[in-house]
Amino acid sequence: MNTKNLVALSLLVGMGAVLHVVVPGFFLGMKPDMMLTMMFLGIILFPDKKSVLLVGAVTGLISGLTTTFPGGLVPNIIDKPVTAFVFFGILLALKNFKFSIYTAAGLTAIGTIVSGIVFLGSAYFLVGLPGPFTALFAAVVLPAAAFNAVFMGILYPVATNIFKRAKLAEIH
C-alpha cells in the first residue's frame, strides 16, 4: 500500500466522518451511516485486503466514537470490518462482470443492509436495543440503504473521474 492510497482513503474516511457527524439521529438515537458510502467507495477504488482492513477498522472506530446510538462504540467496531470484508467478497465475486454506476449503487444498498444487520445484532447482544429489531431495521436500515445507494449513484461517477485524472486508482 503506497502513500497515495493512504491519503486517498483517509480523505474518504474524513469526508465520511463529517457526514456522519452532521446527519442527526432520527429514530431512537439511530441515524443513517453516511460513513458506509465512503467506506464502500474506498473499497471499490482500492480493492485489496490491506486497504479493506484499514478502511474497515478506521471507519468502525470513527463511526463508533461519533455515534448517537447508546453504547454504539463496540457494535460499530465489530460492524464495519465485517461489512467491509463482506462487501469486498461480493465485489471480488462480481469482478468478471461489467462494473457500472448501477452495480456500485446496488452493492452499496446490499452492504448497508449487511451493516445494519451486523450492527443491530451485535448491539442486541452487547448493549441491548432501544426498540424492537424489526422496527429499527425498517425505520433506519432500509431507508439508509436506499439513501446510500442514491448517494453512491451520485458520488461514484464524480470520484472515479477524479481518481482517473489524478491516476490514483485503477477504476473498473
PDB file of C-alpha atoms in Angstrom:
ATOM      1  CA  MET A   1       0.000   0.000   0.000  1.00  0.00           C
ATOM      2  CA  ASN A   2       1.518   3.297  -1.023  1.00  0.00           C
ATOM      3  CA  THR A   3       1.201   6.777   0.410  1.00  0.00           C
ATOM      4  CA  LYS A   4      -1.183   7.948  -2.330  1.00  0.00           C
ATOM      5  CA  ASN A   5      -3.636   5.195  -1.435  1.00  0.00           C
ATOM      6  CA  LEU A   6      -3.409   6.015   2.269  1.00  0.00           C
ATOM      7  CA  VAL A   7      -4.027   9.696   1.620  1.00  0.00           C
ATOM      8  CA  ALA A   8      -6.981   8.973  -0.666  1.00  0.00           C
ATOM      9  CA  LEU A   9      -8.519   6.535   1.823  1.00  0.00           C
ATOM     10  CA  SER A  10      -8.027   8.969   4.689  1.00  0.00           C
ATOM     11  CA  LEU A  11      -9.731  11.722   2.697  1.00  0.00           C
ATOM     12  CA  LEU A  12     -12.698   9.445   2.022  1.00  0.00           C
ATOM     13  CA  VAL A  13     -12.914   8.431   5.684  1.00  0.00           C
ATOM     14  CA  GLY A  14     -12.596  12.072   6.759  1.00  0.00           C
ATOM     15  CA  MET A  15     -15.421  13.148   4.457  1.00  0.00           C
ATOM     16  CA  GLY A  16     -17.492  10.233   5.747  1.00  0.00           C
ATOM     17  CA  ALA A  17     -16.808  11.280   9.334  1.00  0.00           C
ATOM     18  CA  VAL A  18     -18.029  14.805   8.648  1.00  0.00           C
ATOM     19  CA  LEU A  19     -21.183  13.450   7.016  1.00  0.00           C
ATOM     20  CA  HIS A  20     -21.676  11.032   9.920  1.00  0.00           C
ATOM     21  CA  VAL A  21     -21.464  13.818  12.480  1.00  0.00           C
ATOM     22  CA  VAL A  22     -23.772  16.296  10.736  1.00  0.00           C
ATOM     23  CA  VAL A  23     -26.580  13.834   9.962  1.00  0.00           C
ATOM     24  CA  PRO A  24     -28.872  13.840  13.014  1.00  0.00           C
ATOM     25  CA  GLY A  25     -30.202  10.748  14.747  1.00  0.00           C
ATOM     26  CA  PHE A  26     -33.885  10.433  13.979  1.00  0.00           C
ATOM     27  CA  PHE A  27     -35.249   7.156  15.368  1.00  0.00           C
ATOM     28  CA  LEU A  28     -34.354   6.106  18.935  1.00  0.00           C
ATOM     29  CA  GLY A  29     -30.845   7.530  18.617  1.00  0.00           C
ATOM     30  CA  MET A  30     -30.097   5.834  15.308  1.00  0.00           C
ATOM     31  CA  LYS A  31     -29.185   7.598  12.090  1.00  0.00           C
ATOM     32  CA  PRO A  32     -28.210   6.598   8.566  1.00  0.00           C
ATOM     33  CA  ASP A  33     -24.491   5.856   8.456  1.00  0.00           C
ATOM     34  CA  MET A  34     -23.019   8.056   5.752  1.00  0.00           C
ATOM     35  CA  MET A  35     -19.546   6.704   6.508  1.00  0.00           C
ATOM     36  CA  LEU A  36     -20.584   3.435   4.899  1.00  0.00           C
ATOM     37  CA  THR A  37     -20.861   5.008   1.465  1.00  0.00           C
ATOM     38  CA  MET A  38     -17.376   6.460   1.755  1.00  0.00           C
ATOM     39  CA  MET A  39     -16.016   3.145   3.052  1.00  0.00           C
ATOM     40  CA  PHE A  40     -17.605   1.298   0.140  1.00  0.00           C
ATOM     41  CA  LEU A  41     -16.211   3.839  -2.316  1.00  0.00           C
ATOM     42  CA  GLY A  42     -12.746   3.330  -0.821  1.00  0.00           C
ATOM     43  CA  ILE A  43     -13.087  -0.439  -1.255  1.00  0.00           C
ATOM     44  CA  ILE A  44     -14.240  -0.046  -4.861  1.00  0.00           C
ATOM     45  CA  LEU A  45     -11.336   2.267  -5.668  1.00  0.00           C
ATOM     46  CA  PHE A  46      -8.688   0.278  -3.758  1.00  0.00           C
ATOM     47  CA  PRO A  47      -9.808  -3.382  -3.788  1.00  0.00           C
ATOM     48  CA  ASP A  48      -7.015  -5.073  -1.837  1.00  0.00           C
ATOM     49  CA  LYS A  49      -7.075  -6.817   1.551  1.00  0.00           C
ATOM     50  CA  LYS A  50      -4.830  -4.336   3.356  1.00  0.00           C
ATOM     51  CA  SER A  51      -6.898  -1.359   2.228  1.00  0.00           C
ATOM     52  CA  VAL A  52     -10.152  -3.126   3.135  1.00  0.00           C
ATOM     53  CA  LEU A  53      -8.869  -3.981   6.606  1.00  0.00           C
ATOM     54  CA  LEU A  54      -7.568  -0.474   7.181  1.00  0.00           C
ATOM     55  CA  VAL A  55     -10.646   1.384   5.936  1.00  0.00           C
ATOM     56  CA  GLY A  56     -12.973  -1.015   7.790  1.00  0.00           C
ATOM     57  CA  ALA A  57     -11.144  -0.674  11.108  1.00  0.00           C
ATOM     58  CA  VAL A  58     -10.733   3.102  10.924  1.00  0.00           C
ATOM     59  CA  THR A  59     -14.317   3.630   9.788  1.00  0.00           C
ATOM     60  CA  GLY A  60     -15.566   1.446  12.647  1.00  0.00           C
ATOM     61  CA  LEU A  61     -13.577   3.357  15.234  1.00  0.00           C
ATOM     62  CA  ILE A  62     -14.537   6.822  13.979  1.00  0.00           C
ATOM     63  CA  SER A  63     -18.158   5.823  13.456  1.00  0.00           C
ATOM     64  CA  GLY A  64     -18.267   4.364  16.955  1.00  0.00           C
ATOM     65  CA  LEU A  65     -16.783   7.490  18.512  1.00  0.00           C
ATOM     66  CA  THR A  66     -19.286   9.764  16.757  1.00  0.00           C
ATOM     67  CA  THR A  67     -22.429   7.638  17.049  1.00  0.00           C
ATOM     68  CA  THR A  68     -25.630   8.824  18.707  1.00  0.00           C
ATOM     69  CA  PHE A  69     -26.692   5.241  19.417  1.00  0.00           C
ATOM     70  CA  PRO A  70     -26.457   4.451  23.144  1.00  0.00           C
ATOM     71  CA  GLY A  71     -23.495   2.094  23.660  1.00  0.00           C
ATOM     72  CA  GLY A  72     -22.754   2.060  19.933  1.00  0.00           C
ATOM     73  CA  LEU A  73     -18.944   2.140  20.071  1.00  0.00           C
ATOM     74  CA  VAL A  74     -18.278  -1.603  20.235  1.00  0.00           C
ATOM     75  CA  PRO A  75     -21.062  -2.605  17.808  1.00  0.00           C
ATOM     76  CA  ASN A  76     -19.604  -0.136  15.279  1.00  0.00           C
ATOM     77  CA  ILE A  77     -16.100  -1.527  15.785  1.00  0.00           C
ATOM     78  CA  ILE A  78     -17.479  -5.015  15.105  1.00  0.00           C
ATOM     79  CA  ASP A  79     -19.777  -3.985  12.270  1.00  0.00           C
ATOM     80  CA  LYS A  80     -17.541  -2.010   9.926  1.00  0.00           C
ATOM     81  CA  PRO A  81     -14.668  -4.502   9.405  1.00  0.00           C
ATOM     82  CA  VAL A  82     -17.136  -7.372   8.968  1.00  0.00           C
ATOM     83  CA  THR A  83     -19.176  -5.337   6.487  1.00  0.00           C
ATOM     84  CA  ALA A  84     -16.028  -4.195   4.670  1.00  0.00           C
ATOM     85  CA  PHE A  85     -14.912  -7.769   4.038  1.00  0.00           C
ATOM     86  CA  VAL A  86     -18.408  -8.950   3.049  1.00  0.00           C
ATOM     87  CA  PHE A  87     -18.586  -6.040   0.578  1.00  0.00           C
ATOM     88  CA  PHE A  88     -15.075  -6.864  -0.676  1.00  0.00           C
ATOM     89  CA  GLY A  89     -16.062 -10.516  -1.150  1.00  0.00           C
ATOM     90  CA  ILE A  90     -19.126  -9.573  -3.183  1.00  0.00           C
ATOM     91  CA  LEU A  91     -17.022  -7.111  -5.207  1.00  0.00           C
ATOM     92  CA  LEU A  92     -14.491  -9.866  -5.985  1.00  0.00           C
ATOM     93  CA  ALA A  93     -17.293 -12.258  -6.935  1.00  0.00           C
ATOM     94  CA  LEU A  94     -18.519  -9.684  -9.477  1.00  0.00           C
ATOM     95  CA  LYS A  95     -15.015  -8.990 -10.802  1.00  0.00           C
ATOM     96  CA  ASN A  96     -15.674 -10.617 -14.180  1.00  0.00           C
ATOM     97  CA  PHE A  97     -18.870  -8.639 -14.781  1.00  0.00           C
ATOM     98  CA  LYS A  98     -19.101  -5.138 -16.199  1.00  0.00           C
ATOM     99  CA  PHE A  99     -18.959  -2.679 -13.310  1.00  0.00           C
ATOM    100  CA  SER A 100     -21.218   0.350 -13.591  1.00  0.00           C
ATOM    101  CA  ILE A 101     -22.856   3.060 -11.544  1.00  0.00           C
ATOM    102  CA  TYR A 102     -25.800   0.692 -11.010  1.00  0.00           C
ATOM    103  CA  THR A 103     -23.511  -2.034  -9.709  1.00  0.00           C
ATOM    104  CA  ALA A 104     -21.915   0.406  -7.277  1.00  0.00           C
ATOM    105  CA  ALA A 105     -25.323   1.620  -6.072  1.00  0.00           C
ATOM    106  CA  GLY A 106     -26.696  -1.915  -5.726  1.00  0.00           C
ATOM    107  CA  LEU A 107     -23.637  -3.116  -3.831  1.00  0.00           C
ATOM    108  CA  THR A 108     -23.927  -0.097  -1.550  1.00  0.00           C
ATOM    109  CA  ALA A 109     -27.543  -0.950  -0.734  1.00  0.00           C
ATOM    110  CA  ILE A 110     -26.608  -4.579  -0.022  1.00  0.00           C
ATOM    111  CA  GLY A 111     -23.604  -3.504   2.057  1.00  0.00           C
ATOM    112  CA  THR A 112     -25.718  -1.085   4.083  1.00  0.00           C
ATOM    113  CA  ILE A 113     -28.242  -3.840   4.831  1.00  0.00           C
ATOM    114  CA  VAL A 114     -25.420  -6.197   5.887  1.00  0.00           C
ATOM    115  CA  SER A 115     -24.001  -3.435   8.081  1.00  0.00           C
ATOM    116  CA  GLY A 116     -27.397  -2.803   9.671  1.00  0.00           C
ATOM    117  CA  ILE A 117     -27.904  -6.470  10.469  1.00  0.00           C
ATOM    118  CA  VAL A 118     -24.415  -6.868  11.947  1.00  0.00           C
ATOM    119  CA  PHE A 119     -24.678  -3.622  13.922  1.00  0.00           C
ATOM    120  CA  LEU A 120     -28.151  -4.304  15.316  1.00  0.00           C
ATOM    121  CA  GLY A 121     -27.273  -7.934  16.051  1.00  0.00           C
ATOM    122  CA  SER A 122     -24.090  -7.080  17.917  1.00  0.00           C
ATOM    123  CA  ALA A 123     -25.788  -4.183  19.721  1.00  0.00           C
ATOM    124  CA  TYR A 124     -28.622  -6.510  20.735  1.00  0.00           C
ATOM    125  CA  PHE A 125     -26.225  -8.982  22.359  1.00  0.00           C
ATOM    126  CA  LEU A 126     -23.786  -6.445  23.843  1.00  0.00           C
ATOM    127  CA  VAL A 127     -25.785  -3.417  24.994  1.00  0.00           C
ATOM    128  CA  GLY A 128     -29.409  -4.055  24.106  1.00  0.00           C
ATOM    129  CA  LEU A 129     -31.587  -2.231  21.622  1.00  0.00           C
ATOM    130  CA  PRO A 130     -33.744   0.804  22.408  1.00  0.00           C
ATOM    131  CA  GLY A 131     -36.598  -0.759  20.435  1.00  0.00           C
ATOM    132  CA  PRO A 132     -37.552  -3.917  18.558  1.00  0.00           C
ATOM    133  CA  PHE A 133     -35.012  -5.173  15.999  1.00  0.00           C
ATOM    134  CA  THR A 134     -37.541  -5.187  13.168  1.00  0.00           C
ATOM    135  CA  ALA A 135     -38.698  -1.645  13.921  1.00  0.00           C
ATOM    136  CA  LEU A 136     -35.127  -0.333  13.975  1.00  0.00           C
ATOM    137  CA  PHE A 137     -34.309  -2.256  10.805  1.00  0.00           C
ATOM    138  CA  ALA A 138     -37.367  -0.961   8.967  1.00  0.00           C
ATOM    139  CA  ALA A 139     -37.131   2.614  10.243  1.00  0.00           C
ATOM    140  CA  VAL A 140     -33.379   3.162   9.897  1.00  0.00           C
ATOM    141  CA  VAL A 141     -31.546   0.471   7.933  1.00  0.00           C
ATOM    142  CA  LEU A 142     -33.833   0.186   4.911  1.00  0.00           C
ATOM    143  CA  PRO A 143     -34.135   3.968   4.361  1.00  0.00           C
ATOM    144  CA  ALA A 144     -30.368   4.276   4.900  1.00  0.00           C
ATOM    145  CA  ALA A 145     -29.769   1.576   2.271  1.00  0.00           C
ATOM    146  CA  ALA A 146     -31.894   3.466  -0.240  1.00  0.00           C
ATOM    147  CA  PHE A 147     -30.288   6.805   0.608  1.00  0.00           C
ATOM    148  CA  ASN A 148     -26.738   5.408   0.495  1.00  0.00           C
ATOM    149  CA  ALA A 149     -27.442   3.776  -2.872  1.00  0.00           C
ATOM    150  CA  VAL A 150     -28.629   7.095  -4.325  1.00  0.00           C
ATOM    151  CA  PHE A 151     -25.670   8.897  -2.744  1.00  0.00           C
ATOM    152  CA  MET A 152     -23.271   6.360  -4.287  1.00  0.00           C
ATOM    153  CA  GLY A 153     -25.009   6.803  -7.635  1.00  0.00           C
ATOM    154  CA  ILE A 154     -24.170  10.498  -7.469  1.00  0.00           C
ATOM    155  CA  LEU A 155     -20.724  10.130  -5.909  1.00  0.00           C
ATOM    156  CA  TYR A 156     -19.302   7.176  -7.888  1.00  0.00           C
ATOM    157  CA  PRO A 157     -19.018   8.872 -11.312  1.00  0.00           C
ATOM    158  CA  VAL A 158     -17.535  12.018  -9.781  1.00  0.00           C
ATOM    159  CA  ALA A 159     -14.992  10.104  -7.694  1.00  0.00           C
ATOM    160  CA  THR A 160     -13.959   7.758 -10.486  1.00  0.00           C
ATOM    161  CA  ASN A 161     -13.448  10.685 -12.830  1.00  0.00           C
ATOM    162  CA  ILE A 162     -11.271  12.486 -10.273  1.00  0.00           C
ATOM    163  CA  PHE A 163      -9.289   9.355  -9.442  1.00  0.00           C
ATOM    164  CA  LYS A 164      -8.735   8.516 -13.134  1.00  0.00           C
ATOM    165  CA  ARG A 165      -7.456  12.011 -13.883  1.00  0.00           C
ATOM    166  CA  ALA A 166      -5.191  12.026 -10.850  1.00  0.00           C
ATOM    167  CA  LYS A 167      -4.103   8.424 -11.647  1.00  0.00           C
ATOM    168  CA  LEU A 168      -4.681   7.438  -8.018  1.00  0.00           C
ATOM    169  CA  ALA A 169      -6.631   4.232  -8.618  1.00  0.00           C
ATOM    170  CA  GLU A 170      -7.339   1.715 -11.328  1.00  0.00           C
ATOM    171  CA  ILE A 171     -11.046   2.049 -11.991  1.00  0.00           C
ATOM    172  CA  HIS A 172     -13.066  -0.923 -13.262  1.00  0.00           C
TER     173      HIS A 172
END
